[in-house]
Amino acid sequence: ERNGLPTQNSGAVLVESLKNRYLAYLEPRVTREHRNHARHHLETILNHTRAVTVRDLTPEKVDAFLRSLETGVTPPSPRTLKAYLQSAKGMLNWAVEMRVLPFNPLATLKPRSQEEKRKKRRPLSEDELARLFDAGRWGPLIREGLQRSGRPIPKDAEEKLALVQDIRRQLE
């Protein structure tokens, strides 16, 4: 180290060695599950980008990897994609803090949009609201009536409806 900067050519740092040192650093600080996820994410990125040295771990290659995951047969959620990127950036940020690298080559890479396709919700119809309130009002009484009568809850929907109506009449 000279003037606070590493003297070794930062591009020549082996990413496998860097990954192992980073995971050893994480061991006493995070849960085993977190460490295993980080290991999986880092190994997957390094294998896909075929990075041997830090010079090989470029923003373009990591971005191409994330895009390939996104366009796969079963694309992962945006949160999973972000976890891959965070693992790689976390390792490189740690290397900068430990003065192994002078800068993080992935610092300019931003996470993808977090917008997930969500099912559009619709308001309940008047009939659905009435049935919901009815279930809340009558449900506990019907369950109590079934317990008192010792009758089993029928599996068939028609039998269940007939039983509920019978108990309702008795309770009214």
PDB file of C-alpha atoms in Angstrom:
ATOM      1  CA  GLU A   1       0.000   0.000   0.000  1.00  0.00           C
ATOM      2  CA  ARG A   2       1.291   3.409  -0.918  1.00  0.00           C
ATOM      3  CA  ASN A   3      -0.332   6.770  -0.089  1.00  0.00           C
ATOM      4  CA  GLY A   4      -3.421   4.907   1.081  1.00  0.00           C
ATOM      5  CA  LEU A   5      -3.855   3.041  -2.203  1.00  0.00           C
ATOM      6  CA  PRO A   6      -3.029  -0.565  -3.017  1.00  0.00           C
ATOM      7  CA  THR A   7       0.195  -1.010  -4.964  1.00  0.00           C
ATOM      8  CA  GLN A   8      -1.002  -4.183  -6.705  1.00  0.00           C
ATOM      9  CA  ASN A   9      -2.686  -3.596 -10.053  1.00  0.00           C
ATOM     10  CA  SER A  10      -6.353  -3.702  -9.051  1.00  0.00           C
ATOM     11  CA  GLY A  11      -7.345  -5.292 -12.327  1.00  0.00           C
ATOM     12  CA  ALA A  12      -5.133  -8.270 -11.544  1.00  0.00           C
ATOM     13  CA  VAL A  13      -6.898  -9.121  -8.259  1.00  0.00           C
ATOM     14  CA  LEU A  14      -8.437 -12.608  -8.556  1.00  0.00           C
ATOM     15  CA  VAL A  15     -12.192 -12.467  -7.973  1.00  0.00           C
ATOM     16  CA  GLU A  16     -12.296 -16.010  -6.548  1.00  0.00           C
ATOM     17  CA  SER A  17      -9.825 -14.986  -3.844  1.00  0.00           C
ATOM     18  CA  LEU A  18     -11.711 -11.751  -3.266  1.00  0.00           C
ATOM     19  CA  LYS A  19     -15.004 -13.682  -2.969  1.00  0.00           C
ATOM     20  CA  ASN A  20     -13.514 -16.092  -0.415  1.00  0.00           C
ATOM     21  CA  ARG A  21     -12.053 -13.256   1.675  1.00  0.00           C
ATOM     22  CA  TYR A  22     -15.365 -11.389   1.571  1.00  0.00           C
ATOM     23  CA  LEU A  23     -17.369 -14.468   2.628  1.00  0.00           C
ATOM     24  CA  ALA A  24     -14.877 -15.070   5.475  1.00  0.00           C
ATOM     25  CA  TYR A  25     -15.393 -11.438   6.516  1.00  0.00           C
ATOM     26  CA  LEU A  26     -19.190 -11.935   6.492  1.00  0.00           C
ATOM     27  CA  GLU A  27     -19.122 -15.162   8.517  1.00  0.00           C
ATOM     28  CA  PRO A  28     -19.217 -13.697  12.052  1.00  0.00           C
ATOM     29  CA  ARG A  29     -21.365 -10.741  10.991  1.00  0.00           C
ATOM     30  CA  VAL A  30     -24.377 -12.234   9.211  1.00  0.00           C
ATOM     31  CA  THR A  31     -26.591 -15.311   9.399  1.00  0.00           C
ATOM     32  CA  ARG A  32     -25.608 -18.525   7.656  1.00  0.00           C
ATOM     33  CA  GLU A  33     -28.574 -18.132   5.321  1.00  0.00           C
ATOM     34  CA  HIS A  34     -27.472 -14.646   4.272  1.00  0.00           C
ATOM     35  CA  ARG A  35     -23.915 -15.862   3.689  1.00  0.00           C
ATOM     36  CA  ASN A  36     -25.149 -18.821   1.627  1.00  0.00           C
ATOM     37  CA  HIS A  37     -27.314 -16.518  -0.510  1.00  0.00           C
ATOM     38  CA  ALA A  38     -24.362 -14.175  -1.026  1.00  0.00           C
ATOM     39  CA  ARG A  39     -22.128 -17.123  -1.963  1.00  0.00           C
ATOM     40  CA  HIS A  40     -24.709 -18.427  -4.449  1.00  0.00           C
ATOM     41  CA  HIS A  41     -25.225 -14.988  -6.009  1.00  0.00           C
ATOM     42  CA  LEU A  42     -21.501 -14.304  -6.322  1.00  0.00           C
ATOM     43  CA  GLU A  43     -20.661 -17.730  -7.737  1.00  0.00           C
ATOM     44  CA  THR A  44     -23.485 -17.463 -10.272  1.00  0.00           C
ATOM     45  CA  ILE A  45     -22.367 -14.012 -11.406  1.00  0.00           C
ATOM     46  CA  LEU A  46     -18.709 -15.022 -11.606  1.00  0.00           C
ATOM     47  CA  ASN A  47     -19.518 -18.196 -13.546  1.00  0.00           C
ATOM     48  CA  HIS A  48     -21.814 -16.423 -15.989  1.00  0.00           C
ATOM     49  CA  THR A  49     -19.470 -13.500 -16.614  1.00  0.00           C
ATOM     50  CA  ARG A  50     -16.456 -15.861 -16.645  1.00  0.00           C
ATOM     51  CA  ALA A  51     -14.616 -13.317 -14.527  1.00  0.00           C
ATOM     52  CA  VAL A  52     -11.197 -14.402 -13.315  1.00  0.00           C
ATOM     53  CA  THR A  53      -9.840 -11.003 -12.304  1.00  0.00           C
ATOM     54  CA  VAL A  54     -11.580  -7.814 -11.240  1.00  0.00           C
ATOM     55  CA  ARG A  55     -10.802  -6.431 -14.709  1.00  0.00           C
ATOM     56  CA  ASP A  56     -13.138  -9.112 -16.144  1.00  0.00           C
ATOM     57  CA  LEU A  57     -16.035  -8.075 -13.892  1.00  0.00           C
ATOM     58  CA  THR A  58     -17.396  -5.195 -15.952  1.00  0.00           C
ATOM     59  CA  PRO A  59     -20.741  -3.412 -15.592  1.00  0.00           C
ATOM     60  CA  GLU A  60     -21.627  -4.547 -19.133  1.00  0.00           C
ATOM     61  CA  LYS A  61     -21.105  -8.232 -18.327  1.00  0.00           C
ATOM     62  CA  VAL A  62     -23.020  -8.063 -15.040  1.00  0.00           C
ATOM     63  CA  ASP A  63     -25.849  -6.135 -16.702  1.00  0.00           C
ATOM     64  CA  ALA A  64     -25.968  -8.728 -19.503  1.00  0.00           C
ATOM     65  CA  PHE A  65     -26.172 -11.470 -16.856  1.00  0.00           C
ATOM     66  CA  LEU A  66     -29.078  -9.732 -15.100  1.00  0.00           C
ATOM     67  CA  ARG A  67     -30.861  -9.245 -18.433  1.00  0.00           C
ATOM     68  CA  SER A  68     -30.385 -12.930 -19.282  1.00  0.00           C
ATOM     69  CA  LEU A  69     -32.035 -13.858 -15.974  1.00  0.00           C
ATOM     70  CA  GLU A  70     -34.872 -11.426 -16.665  1.00  0.00           C
ATOM     71  CA  THR A  71     -35.605 -12.872 -20.095  1.00  0.00           C
ATOM     72  CA  GLY A  72     -35.303 -16.520 -19.041  1.00  0.00           C
ATOM     73  CA  VAL A  73     -38.092 -19.095 -19.106  1.00  0.00           C
ATOM     74  CA  THR A  74     -39.039 -18.363 -15.486  1.00  0.00           C
ATOM     75  CA  PRO A  75     -37.696 -14.882 -14.733  1.00  0.00           C
ATOM     76  CA  PRO A  76     -36.967 -14.167 -11.061  1.00  0.00           C
ATOM     77  CA  SER A  77     -38.659 -11.334  -9.206  1.00  0.00           C
ATOM     78  CA  PRO A  78     -37.127  -7.856  -9.308  1.00  0.00           C
ATOM     79  CA  ARG A  79     -36.141  -8.337  -5.676  1.00  0.00           C
ATOM     80  CA  THR A  80     -34.075 -11.420  -6.588  1.00  0.00           C
ATOM     81  CA  LEU A  81     -32.356  -9.549  -9.412  1.00  0.00           C
ATOM     82  CA  LYS A  82     -31.546  -6.751  -7.000  1.00  0.00           C
ATOM     83  CA  ALA A  83     -30.092  -9.283  -4.528  1.00  0.00           C
ATOM     84  CA  TYR A  84     -27.648 -10.549  -7.184  1.00  0.00           C
ATOM     85  CA  LEU A  85     -26.477  -7.010  -7.885  1.00  0.00           C
ATOM     86  CA  GLN A  86     -26.256  -6.126  -4.182  1.00  0.00           C
ATOM     87  CA  SER A  87     -24.093  -9.175  -3.480  1.00  0.00           C
ATOM     88  CA  ALA A  88     -21.593  -8.243  -6.190  1.00  0.00           C
ATOM     89  CA  LYS A  89     -21.540  -4.562  -5.277  1.00  0.00           C
ATOM     90  CA  GLY A  90     -21.275  -5.431  -1.585  1.00  0.00           C
ATOM     91  CA  MET A  91     -18.196  -7.557  -2.197  1.00  0.00           C
ATOM     92  CA  LEU A  92     -16.545  -4.826  -4.268  1.00  0.00           C
ATOM     93  CA  ASN A  93     -17.487  -2.065  -1.792  1.00  0.00           C
ATOM     94  CA  TRP A  94     -15.919  -4.183   0.946  1.00  0.00           C
ATOM     95  CA  ALA A  95     -12.766  -4.533  -1.177  1.00  0.00           C
ATOM     96  CA  VAL A  96     -12.606  -0.735  -1.516  1.00  0.00           C
ATOM     97  CA  GLU A  97     -13.033  -0.308   2.266  1.00  0.00           C
ATOM     98  CA  MET A  98     -10.279  -2.894   2.890  1.00  0.00           C
ATOM     99  CA  ARG A  99      -8.083  -1.026   0.366  1.00  0.00           C
ATOM    100  CA  VAL A 100      -7.775  -4.045  -1.887  1.00  0.00           C
ATOM    101  CA  LEU A 101      -9.284  -2.013  -4.751  1.00  0.00           C
ATOM    102  CA  PRO A 102      -9.136   1.738  -5.357  1.00  0.00           C
ATOM    103  CA  PHE A 103     -12.733   1.843  -6.649  1.00  0.00           C
ATOM    104  CA  ASN A 104     -15.790  -0.338  -7.223  1.00  0.00           C
ATOM    105  CA  PRO A 105     -16.081  -1.115 -10.954  1.00  0.00           C
ATOM    106  CA  LEU A 106     -19.818  -1.839 -10.547  1.00  0.00           C
ATOM    107  CA  ALA A 107     -20.598   1.406  -8.697  1.00  0.00           C
ATOM    108  CA  THR A 108     -22.375   2.859 -11.738  1.00  0.00           C
ATOM    109  CA  LEU A 109     -24.686  -0.156 -12.113  1.00  0.00           C
ATOM    110  CA  LYS A 110     -28.159   0.630 -10.769  1.00  0.00           C
ATOM    111  CA  PRO A 111     -30.801  -1.895  -9.729  1.00  0.00           C
ATOM    112  CA  ARG A 112     -33.611  -2.577 -12.132  1.00  0.00           C
ATOM    113  CA  SER A 113     -37.088  -1.177 -11.661  1.00  0.00           C
ATOM    114  CA  GLN A 114     -38.932  -2.747  -8.718  1.00  0.00           C
ATOM    115  CA  GLU A 115     -42.262  -2.679 -10.529  1.00  0.00           C
ATOM    116  CA  GLU A 116     -43.804  -6.116 -10.415  1.00  0.00           C
ATOM    117  CA  LYS A 117     -46.850  -7.009 -12.387  1.00  0.00           C
ATOM    118  CA  ARG A 118     -49.509  -7.125  -9.744  1.00  0.00           C
ATOM    119  CA  LYS A 119     -52.978  -8.422 -10.121  1.00  0.00           C
ATOM    120  CA  LYS A 120     -55.306  -5.475 -10.497  1.00  0.00           C
ATOM    121  CA  ARG A 121     -57.677  -5.403  -7.573  1.00  0.00           C
ATOM    122  CA  ARG A 122     -61.331  -4.742  -8.052  1.00  0.00           C
ATOM    123  CA  PRO A 123     -63.865  -3.580  -5.494  1.00  0.00           C
ATOM    124  CA  LEU A 124     -66.287  -6.134  -4.071  1.00  0.00           C
ATOM    125  CA  SER A 125     -69.780  -6.155  -5.528  1.00  0.00           C
ATOM    126  CA  GLU A 126     -72.768  -5.494  -3.272  1.00  0.00           C
ATOM    127  CA  ASP A 127     -73.604  -9.209  -3.292  1.00  0.00           C
ATOM    128  CA  GLU A 128     -70.041 -10.157  -2.346  1.00  0.00           C
ATOM    129  CA  LEU A 129     -70.006  -7.569   0.456  1.00  0.00           C
ATOM    130  CA  ALA A 130     -73.332  -8.865   1.796  1.00  0.00           C
ATOM    131  CA  ARG A 131     -72.011 -12.456   1.776  1.00  0.00           C
ATOM    132  CA  LEU A 132     -68.813 -11.354   3.511  1.00  0.00           C
ATOM    133  CA  PHE A 133     -70.685  -9.544   6.281  1.00  0.00           C
ATOM    134  CA  ASP A 134     -73.136 -12.437   6.541  1.00  0.00           C
ATOM    135  CA  ALA A 135     -70.256 -14.889   7.009  1.00  0.00           C
ATOM    136  CA  GLY A 136     -68.805 -12.706   9.742  1.00  0.00           C
ATOM    137  CA  ARG A 137     -72.147 -12.460  11.514  1.00  0.00           C
ATOM    138  CA  TRP A 138     -73.317 -16.076  11.151  1.00  0.00           C
ATOM    139  CA  GLY A 139     -70.024 -17.964  10.946  1.00  0.00           C
ATOM    140  CA  PRO A 140     -69.289 -18.183  14.696  1.00  0.00           C
ATOM    141  CA  LEU A 141     -72.899 -19.101  15.486  1.00  0.00           C
ATOM    142  CA  ILE A 142     -72.944 -21.818  12.828  1.00  0.00           C
ATOM    143  CA  ARG A 143     -69.663 -23.272  14.083  1.00  0.00           C
ATOM    144  CA  GLU A 144     -71.061 -23.299  17.621  1.00  0.00           C
ATOM    145  CA  GLY A 145     -74.264 -24.958  16.381  1.00  0.00           C
ATOM    146  CA  LEU A 146     -72.226 -27.652  14.603  1.00  0.00           C
ATOM    147  CA  GLN A 147     -70.175 -28.305  17.726  1.00  0.00           C
ATOM    148  CA  ARG A 148     -73.313 -28.574  19.895  1.00  0.00           C
ATOM    149  CA  SER A 149     -75.100 -30.876  17.478  1.00  0.00           C
ATOM    150  CA  GLY A 150     -72.036 -33.067  17.038  1.00  0.00           C
ATOM    151  CA  ARG A 151     -72.609 -33.110  13.282  1.00  0.00           C
ATOM    152  CA  PRO A 152     -69.533 -33.281  11.046  1.00  0.00           C
ATOM    153  CA  ILE A 153     -68.962 -30.479   8.550  1.00  0.00           C
ATOM    154  CA  PRO A 154     -70.048 -31.848   5.166  1.00  0.00           C
ATOM    155  CA  LYS A 155     -67.608 -31.789   2.237  1.00  0.00           C
ATOM    156  CA  ASP A 156     -70.262 -31.326  -0.457  1.00  0.00           C
ATOM    157  CA  ALA A 157     -71.144 -27.668  -1.061  1.00  0.00           C
ATOM    158  CA  GLU A 158     -74.901 -28.378  -1.379  1.00  0.00           C
ATOM    159  CA  GLU A 159     -74.973 -30.349   1.877  1.00  0.00           C
ATOM    160  CA  LYS A 160     -72.980 -27.603   3.577  1.00  0.00           C
ATOM    161  CA  LEU A 161     -75.420 -24.950   2.356  1.00  0.00           C
ATOM    162  CA  ALA A 162     -78.415 -27.004   3.542  1.00  0.00           C
ATOM    163  CA  LEU A 163     -76.801 -27.515   6.946  1.00  0.00           C
ATOM    164  CA  VAL A 164     -75.965 -23.822   7.306  1.00  0.00           C
ATOM    165  CA  GLN A 165     -79.527 -22.818   6.395  1.00  0.00           C
ATOM    166  CA  ASP A 166     -80.923 -25.372   8.866  1.00  0.00           C
ATOM    167  CA  ILE A 167     -78.735 -24.104  11.715  1.00  0.00           C
ATOM    168  CA  ARG A 168     -79.528 -20.499  10.772  1.00  0.00           C
ATOM    169  CA  ARG A 169     -83.254 -21.187  11.044  1.00  0.00           C
ATOM    170  CA  GLN A 170     -82.742 -22.775  14.461  1.00  0.00           C
ATOM    171  CA  LEU A 171     -80.742 -19.799  15.702  1.00  0.00           C
ATOM    172  CA  GLU A 172     -83.197 -17.126  14.501  1.00  0.00           C
TER     173      GLU A 172
END
